Coordinates of C-alpha atoms in Angstrom, one line a residue:
Chain R
M49 CA 6.5 2.4 -39.1
Y50 CA 8.0 3.6 -35.9
D51 CA 6.3 2.5 -32.8
F52 CA 6.4 5.7 -30.7
H53 CA 4.4 4.2 -27.9
N54 CA 7.2 1.7 -27.3
I55 CA 9.6 4.0 -25.7
A56 CA 10.8 2.5 -22.4
L57 CA 10.9 5.0 -19.6
T58 CA 12.8 4.8 -16.3
P59 CA 10.6 5.0 -13.2
T60 CA 11.8 8.6 -12.6
Q61 CA 11.0 9.6 -16.2
S62 CA 7.5 8.1 -16.1
L63 CA 6.9 9.9 -12.7
L64 CA 7.9 13.2 -14.3
L65 CA 5.7 12.4 -17.3
N66 CA 2.8 11.7 -14.9
V67 CA 3.4 14.9 -12.9
A68 CA 3.4 16.8 -16.2
I69 CA 0.1 15.2 -17.3
L70 CA -1.4 16.0 -13.8
S71 CA -0.3 19.6 -14.1
V72 CA -2.1 19.9 -17.5
I73 CA -5.3 18.4 -16.0
V74 CA -5.2 20.7 -13.0
F75 CA -4.5 23.7 -15.2
A76 CA -7.3 22.8 -17.6
V77 CA -9.8 22.1 -14.9
L78 CA -9.0 25.4 -13.1
R79 CA -9.4 27.3 -16.4
S80 CA -12.7 25.7 -17.2
E81 CA -14.0 26.5 -13.7
R82 CA -13.5 30.2 -14.4
R83 CA -16.2 29.9 -17.1
L84 CA -18.8 28.6 -14.7
D85 CA -21.6 31.0 -14.0
G86 CA -22.4 31.5 -10.3
S87 CA -22.4 28.9 -7.7
N88 CA -22.4 25.2 -8.7
P89 CA -21.4 22.9 -5.9
L90 CA -22.2 19.7 -7.7
L91 CA -20.0 20.6 -10.6
M92 CA -17.3 21.5 -8.2
L93 CA -17.6 18.1 -6.7
A94 CA -17.1 16.6 -10.2
I95 CA -14.0 18.8 -10.6
L96 CA -12.7 17.6 -7.2
A97 CA -13.3 14.0 -8.3
I98 CA -11.4 14.5 -11.6
F99 CA -8.5 16.0 -9.6
G100 CA -8.6 13.2 -7.0
I101 CA -8.8 10.4 -9.5
S102 CA -6.1 11.7 -11.8
G103 CA -3.9 12.7 -8.9
R104 CA -4.1 9.2 -7.3
I105 CA -3.4 7.4 -10.5
L106 CA -0.6 9.6 -11.8
L107 CA 1.2 9.9 -8.5
E108 CA 1.0 6.1 -8.0
P109 CA 4.8 5.6 -8.2
L110 CA 5.2 7.6 -5.0
P111 CA 4.1 5.5 -2.1
N112 CA 1.1 6.9 -0.4
F113 CA 1.6 10.4 -1.9
Q114 CA -1.8 11.4 -3.4
P115 CA -4.2 14.4 -3.0
V116 CA -7.3 12.3 -2.3
T117 CA -7.3 12.6 1.5
V118 CA -6.9 16.4 1.6
I119 CA -9.6 16.8 -1.2
V120 CA -12.1 14.7 0.8
I121 CA -11.4 16.6 4.0
M122 CA -12.0 19.9 2.2
A123 CA -15.1 18.5 0.5
G124 CA -16.4 17.7 4.0
V125 CA -15.5 21.1 5.3
Y126 CA -17.2 23.0 2.5
Y127 CA -20.0 20.7 1.3
G128 CA -20.8 18.5 4.3
A129 CA -20.5 14.8 5.1
P130 CA -22.8 13.2 2.6
R131 CA -21.1 14.7 -0.5
A132 CA -17.6 14.1 0.9
V133 CA -18.5 10.4 1.5
A134 CA -19.9 10.1 -2.1
L135 CA -16.8 11.8 -3.4
A136 CA -14.6 9.3 -1.4
G137 CA -16.5 6.4 -2.8
I138 CA -16.3 7.6 -6.4
I139 CA -12.6 8.2 -6.2
A140 CA -11.7 4.9 -4.5
L141 CA -13.9 2.8 -6.8
T142 CA -12.8 4.5 -10.0
T143 CA -9.1 4.5 -9.3
N144 CA -9.1 0.9 -8.0
F145 CA -11.1 -0.4 -11.0
A146 CA -9.0 1.5 -13.5
V147 CA -5.4 1.0 -12.2
M148 CA -4.8 0.3 -8.6
G149 CA -6.6 -3.0 -8.3
H150 CA -10.1 -3.7 -6.9
G151 CA -10.8 -6.0 -4.0
P152 CA -12.2 -6.1 -0.5
W153 CA -9.8 -3.4 0.4
T154 CA -11.7 -0.9 -1.8
L155 CA -14.6 -1.0 0.8
F156 CA -12.1 -0.2 3.6
Q157 CA -10.7 2.7 1.5
V158 CA -14.2 4.0 1.0
L159 CA -14.9 3.7 4.7
G160 CA -11.5 5.3 5.6
W161 CA -11.9 8.2 3.2
G162 CA -15.6 8.5 4.1
L163 CA -14.7 8.9 7.8
V164 CA -12.1 11.5 6.8
G165 CA -14.8 13.4 4.9
V166 CA -17.1 13.1 7.9
S167 CA -14.4 14.4 10.2
G168 CA -13.9 17.4 7.8
A169 CA -17.6 18.2 8.0
Y170 CA -17.6 17.7 11.8
F171 CA -14.7 20.2 12.3
S172 CA -15.9 22.5 9.5
D173 CA -16.7 25.4 11.9
Y174 CA -13.3 25.0 13.5
I175 CA -11.4 24.9 10.2
L176 CA -13.5 27.5 8.4
K177 CA -13.7 30.7 10.5
E178 CA -16.0 33.4 8.9
G179 CA -15.1 32.1 5.4
Q180 CA -11.4 32.1 6.2
L181 CA -9.6 28.7 5.9
M182 CA -7.5 28.0 9.0
L183 CA -4.6 26.4 7.2
N184 CA -2.8 25.1 10.3
R185 CA -5.9 23.4 11.7
L186 CA -6.6 21.8 8.3
A187 CA -2.9 20.6 8.2
A188 CA -3.3 19.0 11.7
L189 CA -6.5 17.2 10.6
A190 CA -4.8 16.1 7.4
I191 CA -1.9 14.6 9.2
I192 CA -4.1 12.7 11.7
S193 CA -6.3 11.5 8.8
G194 CA -3.2 10.1 7.1
F195 CA -2.7 7.7 10.0
V196 CA -6.3 6.9 10.7
F197 CA -7.1 6.2 7.0
N198 CA -4.1 3.8 6.7
W199 CA -5.1 1.9 9.9
I200 CA -8.7 1.5 8.7
V201 CA -7.4 0.1 5.4
S202 CA -5.0 -2.2 7.3
L203 CA -7.9 -3.8 9.0
S204 CA -8.7 -5.5 5.7
I205 CA -6.0 -8.0 6.4
L206 CA -8.3 -9.5 9.0
L207 CA -10.3 -10.9 6.2
K208 CA -7.3 -13.2 5.5
T209 CA -5.4 -13.6 8.8
D210 CA -6.2 -13.5 12.5
V211 CA -5.8 -10.6 14.9
S212 CA -2.2 -11.6 15.9
M213 CA -0.9 -10.5 12.5
L214 CA -2.4 -7.0 13.0
A215 CA 0.3 -5.6 15.3
P216 CA 3.3 -6.4 13.2
Y217 CA 1.5 -5.4 10.1
L218 CA 0.6 -1.9 11.6
I219 CA 4.1 -1.4 13.0
N220 CA 5.7 -2.4 9.6
G221 CA 3.3 0.1 7.9
L222 CA 4.2 3.1 10.1
L223 CA 6.7 4.3 7.6
F224 CA 3.9 4.4 4.9
D225 CA 1.6 6.2 7.4
L226 CA 4.3 8.8 7.8
Y227 CA 4.6 9.1 4.0
H228 CA 0.8 9.6 3.8
A229 CA 0.9 12.2 6.6
A230 CA 3.8 14.1 5.0
G231 CA 2.1 14.0 1.6
N232 CA -1.0 15.4 3.1
L233 CA 1.0 18.2 4.7
I234 CA 2.5 19.1 1.3
F235 CA -1.0 19.2 -0.4
V236 CA -2.4 21.3 2.4
A237 CA 0.5 23.8 2.3
W238 CA 0.6 24.2 -1.5
L239 CA -3.0 23.4 -2.7
A240 CA -5.5 24.1 0.0
T241 CA -5.5 27.9 -0.4
P242 CA -6.2 28.0 -4.2
L243 CA -8.6 25.1 -3.8
S244 CA -10.5 26.9 -1.0
E245 CA -10.9 30.0 -3.1
I246 CA -12.6 28.0 -5.9
M247 CA -14.7 26.0 -3.4
T248 CA -15.9 29.2 -1.6
K249 CA -17.2 30.4 -5.0
H250 CA -19.3 27.3 -5.4
L251 CA -20.8 27.0 -2.0
D252 CA -24.5 25.9 -1.6
S253 CA -26.5 29.1 -1.5
S254 CA -28.6 27.6 1.2
S255 CA -25.6 26.4 3.2
P256 CA -25.8 27.6 6.8
K257 CA -22.1 27.1 7.0
A258 CA -19.3 29.2 5.7
V259 CA -20.2 32.6 4.4
S260 CA -18.4 33.4 1.2
E261 CA -17.9 37.1 2.0
P262 CA -17.4 38.3 5.6
V263 CA -20.7 39.9 6.7
S264 CA -20.3 43.2 8.4
S265 CA -23.7 43.5 10.0
T266 CA -22.6 45.0 13.3
L267 CA -23.6 48.6 12.6
Chain X
M116 CA 1.5 31.8 10.3
S117 CA 0.1 29.8 7.5
N118 CA 2.8 31.0 5.1
E119 CA 5.3 29.0 7.2
L120 CA 3.5 25.8 6.2
K121 CA 5.1 25.6 2.7
P122 CA 8.7 25.5 3.9
I123 CA 7.7 23.3 6.9
S124 CA 6.0 20.8 4.6
V125 CA 9.1 20.6 2.3
I126 CA 11.5 20.2 5.2
A127 CA 9.3 17.5 6.7
V128 CA 9.3 15.5 3.5
I129 CA 13.1 15.8 3.0
V130 CA 13.7 14.7 6.6
L131 CA 11.4 11.8 6.2
I132 CA 13.1 10.7 3.0
L133 CA 16.5 10.9 4.6
L134 CA 15.4 9.0 7.7
A135 CA 13.3 6.4 5.8
P136 CA 15.9 3.6 5.8
T137 CA 16.6 4.0 9.5
I138 CA 12.9 4.1 10.4
R139 CA 12.2 1.1 8.2
D140 CA 14.9 -1.0 9.8
A141 CA 13.8 0.0 13.3
L142 CA 10.2 -0.9 12.6
R143 CA 11.1 -4.2 11.1
E144 CA 12.9 -5.3 14.2
E145 CA 10.1 -4.1 16.3
A146 CA 7.5 -5.9 14.2
A147 CA 9.5 -9.1 14.2
T148 CA 9.1 -9.4 17.9
Y149 CA 5.3 -9.6 17.4
V150 CA 5.4 -12.4 14.8
S151 CA 4.0 -15.4 16.7
D152 CA 5.8 -18.7 16.4
S153 CA 3.2 -21.3 15.5
E154 CA 4.1 -24.6 17.0
S155 CA 2.0 -26.5 14.6
S156 CA 3.9 -25.2 11.6
H157 CA 6.7 -27.6 12.7
D158 CA 4.4 -30.6 12.5
G159 CA 5.8 -33.4 10.4
L160 CA 9.3 -31.9 10.4
P161 CA 12.3 -33.5 12.2
E162 CA 12.1 -32.7 16.0
S163 CA 15.7 -31.5 15.8
W164 CA 14.5 -28.6 13.7
N165 CA 12.0 -27.4 16.3
N166 CA 14.0 -24.3 17.2
S167 CA 15.4 -23.7 13.8
Q168 CA 14.2 -21.9 10.6
V169 CA 12.8 -24.2 7.8
M170 CA 12.0 -23.7 4.2
C171 CA 9.6 -26.2 2.5
V172 CA 8.7 -26.4 -1.1
L173 CA 5.7 -28.5 -2.2
F174 CA 5.1 -29.5 -5.8
P175 CA 1.7 -30.1 -7.4
T176 CA 0.6 -33.7 -8.1
D177 CA 0.6 -33.0 -11.8
S178 CA 4.1 -31.6 -11.9
P179 CA 6.2 -33.4 -9.3
H180 CA 9.9 -32.7 -8.8
S181 CA 11.9 -35.6 -10.3
N182 CA 14.1 -36.0 -7.2
F183 CA 11.3 -35.4 -4.6
N184 CA 8.3 -37.2 -6.1
S185 CA 7.5 -39.5 -3.1
G186 CA 6.9 -37.8 0.2
V187 CA 8.7 -34.8 1.5
T188 CA 12.5 -35.1 1.6
M189 CA 14.1 -33.5 4.7
I190 CA 17.4 -31.9 3.9
E191 CA 19.8 -30.5 6.5
A192 CA 21.4 -27.0 6.1
D193 CA 24.7 -28.7 5.1
G194 CA 22.9 -30.5 2.2
S195 CA 22.8 -34.0 3.7
T196 CA 19.5 -35.8 3.6
Y197 CA 17.8 -36.4 7.0
G198 CA 15.1 -38.6 5.7
V199 CA 11.8 -38.7 3.8
N200 CA 8.4 -38.1 5.4
T201 CA 5.8 -40.0 3.4
E202 CA 3.0 -39.0 5.8
F203 CA 3.3 -35.4 4.7
N204 CA 0.5 -33.9 2.8
G205 CA 2.1 -33.5 -0.6
T206 CA 5.5 -34.1 -2.2
G207 CA 8.6 -31.9 -2.2
A208 CA 11.4 -31.0 0.1
C209 CA 12.1 -29.1 3.3
V210 CA 15.5 -27.6 4.2
G211 CA 16.0 -26.9 7.9
G212 CA 18.4 -26.3 10.7
F213 CA 18.9 -22.6 10.0
T214 CA 19.1 -19.9 12.6
G215 CA 19.6 -16.1 12.7
Y216 CA 17.8 -15.1 9.5
T217 CA 15.6 -12.0 9.8
E218 CA 14.8 -11.4 6.2
G219 CA 13.0 -13.7 3.8
M220 CA 15.0 -13.3 0.6
P221 CA 18.5 -14.2 1.9
F222 CA 16.9 -17.1 3.7
L223 CA 15.2 -18.3 0.5
L224 CA 18.5 -18.1 -1.5
D225 CA 20.6 -19.8 1.2
A226 CA 18.1 -22.6 2.0
T227 CA 17.6 -23.5 -1.7
N228 CA 21.4 -23.3 -2.3
A229 CA 21.9 -26.0 0.3
T230 CA 20.1 -28.5 -2.1
S231 CA 22.9 -28.4 -4.6
G232 CA 20.7 -27.2 -7.4
D233 CA 17.6 -29.3 -6.8
L234 CA 15.6 -26.3 -5.6
D235 CA 17.1 -23.5 -7.6
V236 CA 15.1 -20.3 -7.6
G237 CA 14.2 -18.0 -10.5
Y238 CA 12.8 -14.6 -9.8
D239 CA 12.2 -11.2 -11.4
V240 CA 12.8 -7.9 -9.6
G241 CA 9.9 -5.6 -10.1
D242 CA 8.7 -2.3 -8.5
W243 CA 7.3 -4.3 -5.6
G244 CA 10.4 -6.4 -4.9
P245 CA 11.5 -9.9 -6.0
Y246 CA 8.8 -12.0 -7.6
V247 CA 9.6 -15.8 -7.5
H248 CA 8.4 -17.5 -10.6
T249 CA 10.5 -20.7 -10.6
I250 CA 11.5 -23.1 -7.8
G251 CA 13.2 -26.4 -8.5
G252 CA 12.8 -26.1 -12.3
L253 CA 9.0 -25.5 -12.0
N254 CA 8.0 -22.2 -13.5
A255 CA 4.5 -21.3 -12.2
N256 CA 3.8 -19.2 -15.2
N257 CA 4.0 -22.3 -17.5
L258 CA 1.5 -24.3 -15.6
T259 CA -1.8 -24.9 -17.3
G260 CA -5.0 -26.5 -16.1
N261 CA -8.5 -25.7 -14.9
F262 CA -7.4 -22.2 -13.7
S263 CA -6.6 -18.8 -15.1
G264 CA -3.1 -18.7 -13.8
A265 CA -0.7 -20.1 -11.2
Y266 CA 2.0 -18.7 -8.9
W267 CA 4.3 -19.8 -6.2
E268 CA 2.3 -19.1 -3.0
L269 CA 4.2 -18.1 0.2
L270 CA 3.1 -19.3 3.6
H271 CA 4.7 -18.0 6.8
N272 CA 4.2 -20.3 9.8
G273 CA 1.2 -21.8 8.2
E274 CA -0.5 -18.5 7.4
Y275 CA -0.7 -16.7 4.0
S276 CA 2.1 -14.2 4.0
M277 CA 0.8 -10.6 3.7
V278 CA 4.0 -9.5 2.1
G279 CA 6.3 -10.8 -0.6
I280 CA 9.5 -12.7 0.2
G281 CA 11.5 -9.5 -0.2
D282 CA 9.6 -7.8 2.6
L283 CA 9.2 -10.9 4.8
I284 CA 10.4 -10.4 8.4
M285 CA 11.5 -13.7 10.1
S286 CA 12.0 -14.7 13.7
E287 CA 13.6 -17.8 15.1
A288 CA 11.9 -21.2 14.4
D289 CA 9.9 -19.8 11.5
V290 CA 8.7 -22.1 8.8
I291 CA 8.4 -20.8 5.2
L292 CA 6.4 -22.9 2.8
W293 CA 6.1 -22.5 -0.9
R294 CA 3.4 -24.2 -2.9
I295 CA 1.5 -23.6 -6.1
G296 CA -1.5 -21.4 -5.8
T297 CA -4.0 -20.7 -8.6
W298 CA -6.6 -18.1 -9.5

């Protein structure tokens, strides 16, 4: 018998493989969304969770390059803080348990992404103008979130060391903060528009925010 | 306006990738200035080493090193033996009298080389940098006992190091200590 699972891949090859798998997942998820009848915000959150979880796991070889931060911001913008925080928790816990490693830092990641989701909800009127996504404003929030999230997670080292280690740790990590910010910019530039079109379709019918179609009530 | 975001995002990533080594080096130097020098990490070491960098290796009671099994042997950078401190908590060896190292891995290799083979290091290079499994003939992976697994634990100036030896930033008078940790 040949052991076909025993093929050794170089890091680049396995990354390409992961990107291919992620593309299949995203394509399949987007196709399945088309079959949904009407508005279904909770199912949309499940779709975002699948996308966030698979994206974070499969892009793991690239340092700090993952779609979770942008997804959580957009969940905050479109569905409000509570659902964004829940989404953040589900993604962080699932990915850490499955692959990335679970520990005290998971709590800090949930808090970090939770805060990112809350800020998305807080700035939702500013980012979403009459149902139109203000891409540049979303990009600005995504870049800032990259830094803030990393710093919140960095605080977890205080469980093991004293405060004096924090400054060198944060300075050393600045390059990874930049990776995270640049990754977020990429995801906003290339994914936010298609994602927002789907999310607009699945808004809460009772949501006072974001109107899916511009209302022309003035005469 | 928003259509410009795609090329901008790609350019930003390319620039970041190109500048990454420069940024990393600059940040390391900056971060090194913040690493506090703990006086107490020099306790029990020769006073002449107070301003120099030191590497200590402590062996577990169950698996002592054949040449360093009573107290901690103090070895100068040139390989000569300074003396043995029997008051030290544990057995093993310290190599000291080094200056000018800023990165952990070259320091580990040079310091252990000074012991003419007694503290030879074995390590694997993985995705996250070098992983030290053997020091002085003791492979942590082979240790068994009332624990799930054992590893060579790295302490930097008496504190658990947050990074591996491959990412460790050193300043003058730093003390690096290796001992067996278990989980």
